[in-house]
Short mmCIF file of N, CA and C in Angstrom, two decimals:
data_model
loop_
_atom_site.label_atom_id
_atom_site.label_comp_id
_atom_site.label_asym_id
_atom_site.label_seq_id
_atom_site.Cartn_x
_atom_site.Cartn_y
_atom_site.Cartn_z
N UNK T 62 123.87 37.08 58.50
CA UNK T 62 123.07 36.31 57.60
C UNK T 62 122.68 37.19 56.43
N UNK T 63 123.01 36.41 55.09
CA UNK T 63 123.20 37.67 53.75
C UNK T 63 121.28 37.69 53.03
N UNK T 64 120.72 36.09 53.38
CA UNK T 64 118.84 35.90 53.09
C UNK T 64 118.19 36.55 53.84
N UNK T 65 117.09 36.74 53.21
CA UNK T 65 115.82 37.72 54.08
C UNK T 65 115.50 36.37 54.38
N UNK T 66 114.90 36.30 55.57
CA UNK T 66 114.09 35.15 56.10
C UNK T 66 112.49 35.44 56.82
N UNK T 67 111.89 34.74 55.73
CA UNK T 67 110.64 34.92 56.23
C UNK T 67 109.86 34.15 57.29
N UNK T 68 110.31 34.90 58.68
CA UNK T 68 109.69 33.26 59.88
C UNK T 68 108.13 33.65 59.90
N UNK T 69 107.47 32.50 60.57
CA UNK T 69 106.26 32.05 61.04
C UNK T 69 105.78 32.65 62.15
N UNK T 70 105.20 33.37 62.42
CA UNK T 70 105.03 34.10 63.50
C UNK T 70 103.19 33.64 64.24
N UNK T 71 103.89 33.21 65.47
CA UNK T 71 102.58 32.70 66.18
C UNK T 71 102.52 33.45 67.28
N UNK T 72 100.93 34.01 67.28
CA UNK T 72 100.74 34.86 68.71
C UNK T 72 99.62 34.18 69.51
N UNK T 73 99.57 35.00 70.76
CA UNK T 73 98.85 34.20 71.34
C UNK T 73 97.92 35.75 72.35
N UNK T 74 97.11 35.65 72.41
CA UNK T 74 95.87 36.19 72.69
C UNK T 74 96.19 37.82 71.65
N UNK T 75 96.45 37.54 70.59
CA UNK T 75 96.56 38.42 69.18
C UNK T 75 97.83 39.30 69.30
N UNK T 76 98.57 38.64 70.07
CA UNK T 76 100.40 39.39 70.32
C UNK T 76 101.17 38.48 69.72
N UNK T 77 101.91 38.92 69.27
CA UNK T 77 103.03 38.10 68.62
C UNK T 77 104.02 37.01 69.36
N UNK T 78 104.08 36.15 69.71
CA UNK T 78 104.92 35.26 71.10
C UNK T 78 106.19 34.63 70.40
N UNK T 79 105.76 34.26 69.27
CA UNK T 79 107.15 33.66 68.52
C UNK T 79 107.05 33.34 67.72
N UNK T 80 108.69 33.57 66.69
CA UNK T 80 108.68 33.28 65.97
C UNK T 80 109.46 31.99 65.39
N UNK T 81 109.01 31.56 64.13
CA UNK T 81 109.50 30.34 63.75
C UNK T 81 110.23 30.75 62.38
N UNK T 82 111.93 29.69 62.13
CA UNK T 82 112.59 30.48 61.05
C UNK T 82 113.05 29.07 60.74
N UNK T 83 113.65 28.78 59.66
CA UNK T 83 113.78 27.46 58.84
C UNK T 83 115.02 26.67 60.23
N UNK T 84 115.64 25.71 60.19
CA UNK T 84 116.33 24.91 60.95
C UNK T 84 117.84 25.62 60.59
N UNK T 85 118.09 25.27 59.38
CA UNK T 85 119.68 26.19 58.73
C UNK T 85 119.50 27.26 58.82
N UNK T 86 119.04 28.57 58.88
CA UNK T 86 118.87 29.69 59.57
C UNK T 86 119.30 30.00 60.73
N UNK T 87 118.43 29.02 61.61
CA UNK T 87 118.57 29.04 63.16
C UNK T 87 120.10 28.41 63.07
N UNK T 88 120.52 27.76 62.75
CA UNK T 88 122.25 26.83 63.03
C UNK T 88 123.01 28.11 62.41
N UNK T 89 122.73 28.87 61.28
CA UNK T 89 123.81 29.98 61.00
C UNK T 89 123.51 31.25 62.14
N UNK T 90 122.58 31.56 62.42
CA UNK T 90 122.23 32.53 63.32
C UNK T 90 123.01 32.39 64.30
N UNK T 91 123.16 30.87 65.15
CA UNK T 91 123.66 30.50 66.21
C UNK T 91 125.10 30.28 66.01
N UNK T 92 126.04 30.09 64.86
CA UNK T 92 126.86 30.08 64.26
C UNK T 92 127.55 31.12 64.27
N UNK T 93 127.38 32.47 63.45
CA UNK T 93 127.66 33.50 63.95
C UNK T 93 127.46 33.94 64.62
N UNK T 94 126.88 33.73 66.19
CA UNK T 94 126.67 34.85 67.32
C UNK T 94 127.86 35.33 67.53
N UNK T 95 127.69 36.40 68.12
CA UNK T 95 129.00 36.86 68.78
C UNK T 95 128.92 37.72 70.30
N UNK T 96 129.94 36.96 70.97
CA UNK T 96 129.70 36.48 72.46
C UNK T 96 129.68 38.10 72.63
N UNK T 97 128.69 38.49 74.11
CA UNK T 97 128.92 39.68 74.72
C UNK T 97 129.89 40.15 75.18
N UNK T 98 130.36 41.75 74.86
CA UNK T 98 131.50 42.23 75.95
C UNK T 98 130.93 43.39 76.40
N UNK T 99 132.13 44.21 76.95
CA UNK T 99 131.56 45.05 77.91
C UNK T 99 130.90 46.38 77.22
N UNK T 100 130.72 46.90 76.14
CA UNK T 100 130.19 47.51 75.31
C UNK T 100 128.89 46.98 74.96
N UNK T 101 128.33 45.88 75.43
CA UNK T 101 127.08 45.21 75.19
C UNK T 101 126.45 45.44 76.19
N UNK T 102 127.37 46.26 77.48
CA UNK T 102 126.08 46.25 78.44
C UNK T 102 124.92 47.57 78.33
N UNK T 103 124.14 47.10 78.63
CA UNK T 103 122.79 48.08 78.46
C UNK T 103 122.49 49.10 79.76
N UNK T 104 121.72 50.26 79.77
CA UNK T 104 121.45 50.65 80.87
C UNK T 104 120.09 51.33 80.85
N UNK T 105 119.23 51.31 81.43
CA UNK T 105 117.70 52.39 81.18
C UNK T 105 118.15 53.83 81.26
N UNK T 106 117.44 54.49 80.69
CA UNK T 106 117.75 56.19 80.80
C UNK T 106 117.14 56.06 82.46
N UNK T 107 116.38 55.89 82.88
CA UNK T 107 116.26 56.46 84.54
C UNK T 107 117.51 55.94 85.23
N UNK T 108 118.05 54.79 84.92
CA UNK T 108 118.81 54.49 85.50
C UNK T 108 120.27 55.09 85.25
N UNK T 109 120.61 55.70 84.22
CA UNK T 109 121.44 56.30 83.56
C UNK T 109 121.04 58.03 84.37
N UNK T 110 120.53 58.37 84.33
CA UNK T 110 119.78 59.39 84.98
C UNK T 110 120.43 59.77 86.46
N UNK T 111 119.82 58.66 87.10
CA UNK T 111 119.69 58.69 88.96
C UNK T 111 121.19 58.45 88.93
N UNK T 112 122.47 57.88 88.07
CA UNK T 112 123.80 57.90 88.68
C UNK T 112 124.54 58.89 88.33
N UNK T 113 124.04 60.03 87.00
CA UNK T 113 124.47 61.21 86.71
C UNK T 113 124.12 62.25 87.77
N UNK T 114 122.81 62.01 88.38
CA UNK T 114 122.98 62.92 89.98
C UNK T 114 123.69 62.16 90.82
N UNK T 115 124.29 61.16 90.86
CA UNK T 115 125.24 61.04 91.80
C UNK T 115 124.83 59.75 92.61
N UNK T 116 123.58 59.02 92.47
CA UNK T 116 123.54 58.02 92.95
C UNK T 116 124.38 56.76 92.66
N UNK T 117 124.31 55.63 93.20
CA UNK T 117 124.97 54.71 92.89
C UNK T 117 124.12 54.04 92.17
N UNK T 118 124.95 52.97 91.34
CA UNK T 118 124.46 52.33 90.06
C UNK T 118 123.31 51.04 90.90
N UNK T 119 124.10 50.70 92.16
CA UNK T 119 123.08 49.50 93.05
C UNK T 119 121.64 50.43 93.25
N UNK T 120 121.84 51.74 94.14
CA UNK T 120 120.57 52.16 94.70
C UNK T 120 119.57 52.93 92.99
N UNK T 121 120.80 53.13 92.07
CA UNK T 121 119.64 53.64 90.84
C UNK T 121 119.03 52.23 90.18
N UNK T 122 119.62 51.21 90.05
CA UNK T 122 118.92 49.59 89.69
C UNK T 122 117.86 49.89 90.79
N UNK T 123 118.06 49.30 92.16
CA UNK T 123 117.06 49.19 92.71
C UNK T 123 115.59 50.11 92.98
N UNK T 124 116.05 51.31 92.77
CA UNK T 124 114.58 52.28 92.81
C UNK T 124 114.24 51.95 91.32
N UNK T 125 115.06 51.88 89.94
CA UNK T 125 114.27 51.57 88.59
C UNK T 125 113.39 50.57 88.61
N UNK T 126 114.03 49.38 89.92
CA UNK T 126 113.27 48.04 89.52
C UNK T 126 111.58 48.13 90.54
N UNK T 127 111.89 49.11 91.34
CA UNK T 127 111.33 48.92 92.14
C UNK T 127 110.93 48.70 93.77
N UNK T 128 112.19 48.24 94.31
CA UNK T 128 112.41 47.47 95.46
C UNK T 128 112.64 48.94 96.48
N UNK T 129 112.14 48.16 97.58
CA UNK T 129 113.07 49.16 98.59
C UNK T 129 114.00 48.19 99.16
N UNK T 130 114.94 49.07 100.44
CA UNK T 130 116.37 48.58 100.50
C UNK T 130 116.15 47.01 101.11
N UNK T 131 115.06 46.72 102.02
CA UNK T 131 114.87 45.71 102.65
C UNK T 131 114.49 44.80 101.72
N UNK T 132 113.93 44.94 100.74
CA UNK T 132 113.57 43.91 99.79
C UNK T 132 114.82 43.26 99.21
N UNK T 133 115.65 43.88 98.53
CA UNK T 133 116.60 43.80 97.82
C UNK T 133 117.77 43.16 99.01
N UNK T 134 118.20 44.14 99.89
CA UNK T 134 118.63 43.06 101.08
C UNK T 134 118.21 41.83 101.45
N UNK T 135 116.85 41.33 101.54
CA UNK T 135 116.65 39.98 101.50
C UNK T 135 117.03 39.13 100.63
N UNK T 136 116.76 39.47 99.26
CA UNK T 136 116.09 38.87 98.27
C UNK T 136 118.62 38.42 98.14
N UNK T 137 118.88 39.40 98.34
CA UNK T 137 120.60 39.28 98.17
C UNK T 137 121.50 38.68 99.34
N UNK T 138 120.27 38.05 100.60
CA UNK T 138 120.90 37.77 101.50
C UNK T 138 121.90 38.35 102.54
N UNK T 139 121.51 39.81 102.67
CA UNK T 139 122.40 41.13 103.32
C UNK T 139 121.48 41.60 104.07
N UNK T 140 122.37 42.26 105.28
CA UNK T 140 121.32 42.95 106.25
C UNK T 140 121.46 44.78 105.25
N UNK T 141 119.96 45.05 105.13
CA UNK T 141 119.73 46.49 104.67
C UNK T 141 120.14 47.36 105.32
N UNK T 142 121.05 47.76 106.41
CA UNK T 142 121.89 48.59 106.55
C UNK T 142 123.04 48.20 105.99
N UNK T 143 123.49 47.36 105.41
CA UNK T 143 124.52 46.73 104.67
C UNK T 143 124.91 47.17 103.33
N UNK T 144 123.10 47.39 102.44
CA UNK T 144 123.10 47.73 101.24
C UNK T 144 123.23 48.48 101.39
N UNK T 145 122.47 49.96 102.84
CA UNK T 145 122.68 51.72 102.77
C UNK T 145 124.28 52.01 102.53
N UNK T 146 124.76 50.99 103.39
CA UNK T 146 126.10 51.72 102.95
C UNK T 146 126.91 51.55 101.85
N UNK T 147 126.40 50.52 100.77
CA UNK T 147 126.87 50.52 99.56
C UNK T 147 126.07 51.29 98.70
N UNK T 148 125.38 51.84 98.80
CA UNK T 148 124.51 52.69 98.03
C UNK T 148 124.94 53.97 97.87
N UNK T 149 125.35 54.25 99.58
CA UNK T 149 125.92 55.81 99.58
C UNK T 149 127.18 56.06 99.32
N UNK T 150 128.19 54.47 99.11
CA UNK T 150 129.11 54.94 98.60
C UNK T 150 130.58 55.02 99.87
N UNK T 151 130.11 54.00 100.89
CA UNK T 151 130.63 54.86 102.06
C UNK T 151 131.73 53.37 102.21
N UNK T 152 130.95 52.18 100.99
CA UNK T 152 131.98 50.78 101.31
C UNK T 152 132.47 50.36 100.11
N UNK T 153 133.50 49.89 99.63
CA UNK T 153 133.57 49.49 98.18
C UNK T 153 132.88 47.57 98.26
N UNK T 154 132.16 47.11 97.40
CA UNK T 154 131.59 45.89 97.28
C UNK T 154 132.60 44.80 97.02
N UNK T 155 132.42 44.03 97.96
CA UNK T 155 133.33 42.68 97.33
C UNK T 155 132.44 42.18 95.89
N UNK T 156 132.91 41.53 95.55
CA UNK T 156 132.49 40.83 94.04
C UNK T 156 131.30 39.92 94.04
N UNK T 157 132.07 39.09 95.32
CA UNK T 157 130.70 38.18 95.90
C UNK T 157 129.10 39.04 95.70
N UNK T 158 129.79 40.42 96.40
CA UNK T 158 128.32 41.04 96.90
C UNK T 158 127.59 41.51 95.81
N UNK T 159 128.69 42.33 94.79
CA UNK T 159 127.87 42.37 93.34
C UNK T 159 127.06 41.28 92.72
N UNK T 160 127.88 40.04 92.91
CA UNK T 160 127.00 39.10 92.40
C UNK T 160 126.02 38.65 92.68
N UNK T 161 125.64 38.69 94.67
CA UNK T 161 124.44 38.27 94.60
C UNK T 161 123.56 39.33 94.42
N UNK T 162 124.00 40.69 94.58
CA UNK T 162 122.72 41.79 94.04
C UNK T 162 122.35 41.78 93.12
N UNK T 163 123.41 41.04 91.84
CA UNK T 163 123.22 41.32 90.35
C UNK T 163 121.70 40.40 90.54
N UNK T 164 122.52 39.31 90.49
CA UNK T 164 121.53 37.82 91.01
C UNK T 164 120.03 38.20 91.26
N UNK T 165 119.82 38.94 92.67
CA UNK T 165 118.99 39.58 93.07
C UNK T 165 117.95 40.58 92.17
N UNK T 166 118.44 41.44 91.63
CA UNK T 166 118.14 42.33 90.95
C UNK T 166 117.15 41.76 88.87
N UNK T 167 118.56 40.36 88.75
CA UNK T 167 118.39 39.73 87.56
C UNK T 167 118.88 40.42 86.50
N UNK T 168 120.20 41.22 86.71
CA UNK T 168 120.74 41.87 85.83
C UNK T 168 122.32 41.50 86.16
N UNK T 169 123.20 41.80 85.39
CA UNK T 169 124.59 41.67 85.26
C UNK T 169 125.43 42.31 85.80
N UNK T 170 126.29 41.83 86.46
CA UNK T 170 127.71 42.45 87.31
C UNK T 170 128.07 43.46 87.01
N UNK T 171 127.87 43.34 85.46
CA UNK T 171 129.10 44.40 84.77
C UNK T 171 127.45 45.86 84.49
N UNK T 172 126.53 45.48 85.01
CA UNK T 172 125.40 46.57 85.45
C UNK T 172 125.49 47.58 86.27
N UNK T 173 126.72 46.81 87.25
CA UNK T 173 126.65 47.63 88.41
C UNK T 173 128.01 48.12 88.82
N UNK T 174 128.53 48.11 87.88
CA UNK T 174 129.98 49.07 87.94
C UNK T 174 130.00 50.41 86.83
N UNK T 175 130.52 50.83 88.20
CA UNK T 175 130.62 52.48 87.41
C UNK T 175 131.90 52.22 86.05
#
């Protein structure tokens, strides 16, 4: 988009929550998007971190997010000795399983490949 656009910005308990930009703006904005690839995926420095010592990208997501193994095993529908051994590296993941960890986790497939 070649205009400066000046949106409307409404906050709410004095934070900024959203903004508002003319209608043709929003249709060229949405117009030119351009779809994600694999160079779009993102990673946190801790998480970038914990797989340069050697962890796996599942067990460095899951300690960034928070979870321990049983949580994340539930929440992905796997028994947590299931996840230890994809963590340490000792099983390669079916796709299925990436997906429901991604699922789980609320981050993307392509998150959790080396």
């Amino acid at each position: 988009m070649s205009v400066h656009i000046d949106p409307q910005i409404i906050k709410q308990n004095g934070k900024p929550a959203f903004a508002v930009i003319p209608w043709n703006d929003y249709q060229e904005l949405l117009h030119n998007h351009i779809e994600a690839d694999d160079s779009d995926v993102w990673f946190p420095n801790e998480v970038v971190k914990a797989n340069v010592r050697g962890d796996s990208l599942i067990k460095a997501w899951r300690e960034y997010l928070k979870l321990t193994q049983s949580e994340l095993a539930a929440k992905a529908g796997m028994k947590q000795s299931a996840l230890a051994r994809l963590e340490n590296n000792t099983v390669n993941p079916r796709k299925s399983t990436l997906l429901n960890l991604a699922k789980a986790m609320g981050i993307s497939v392509e998150q959790l490949l080396d």
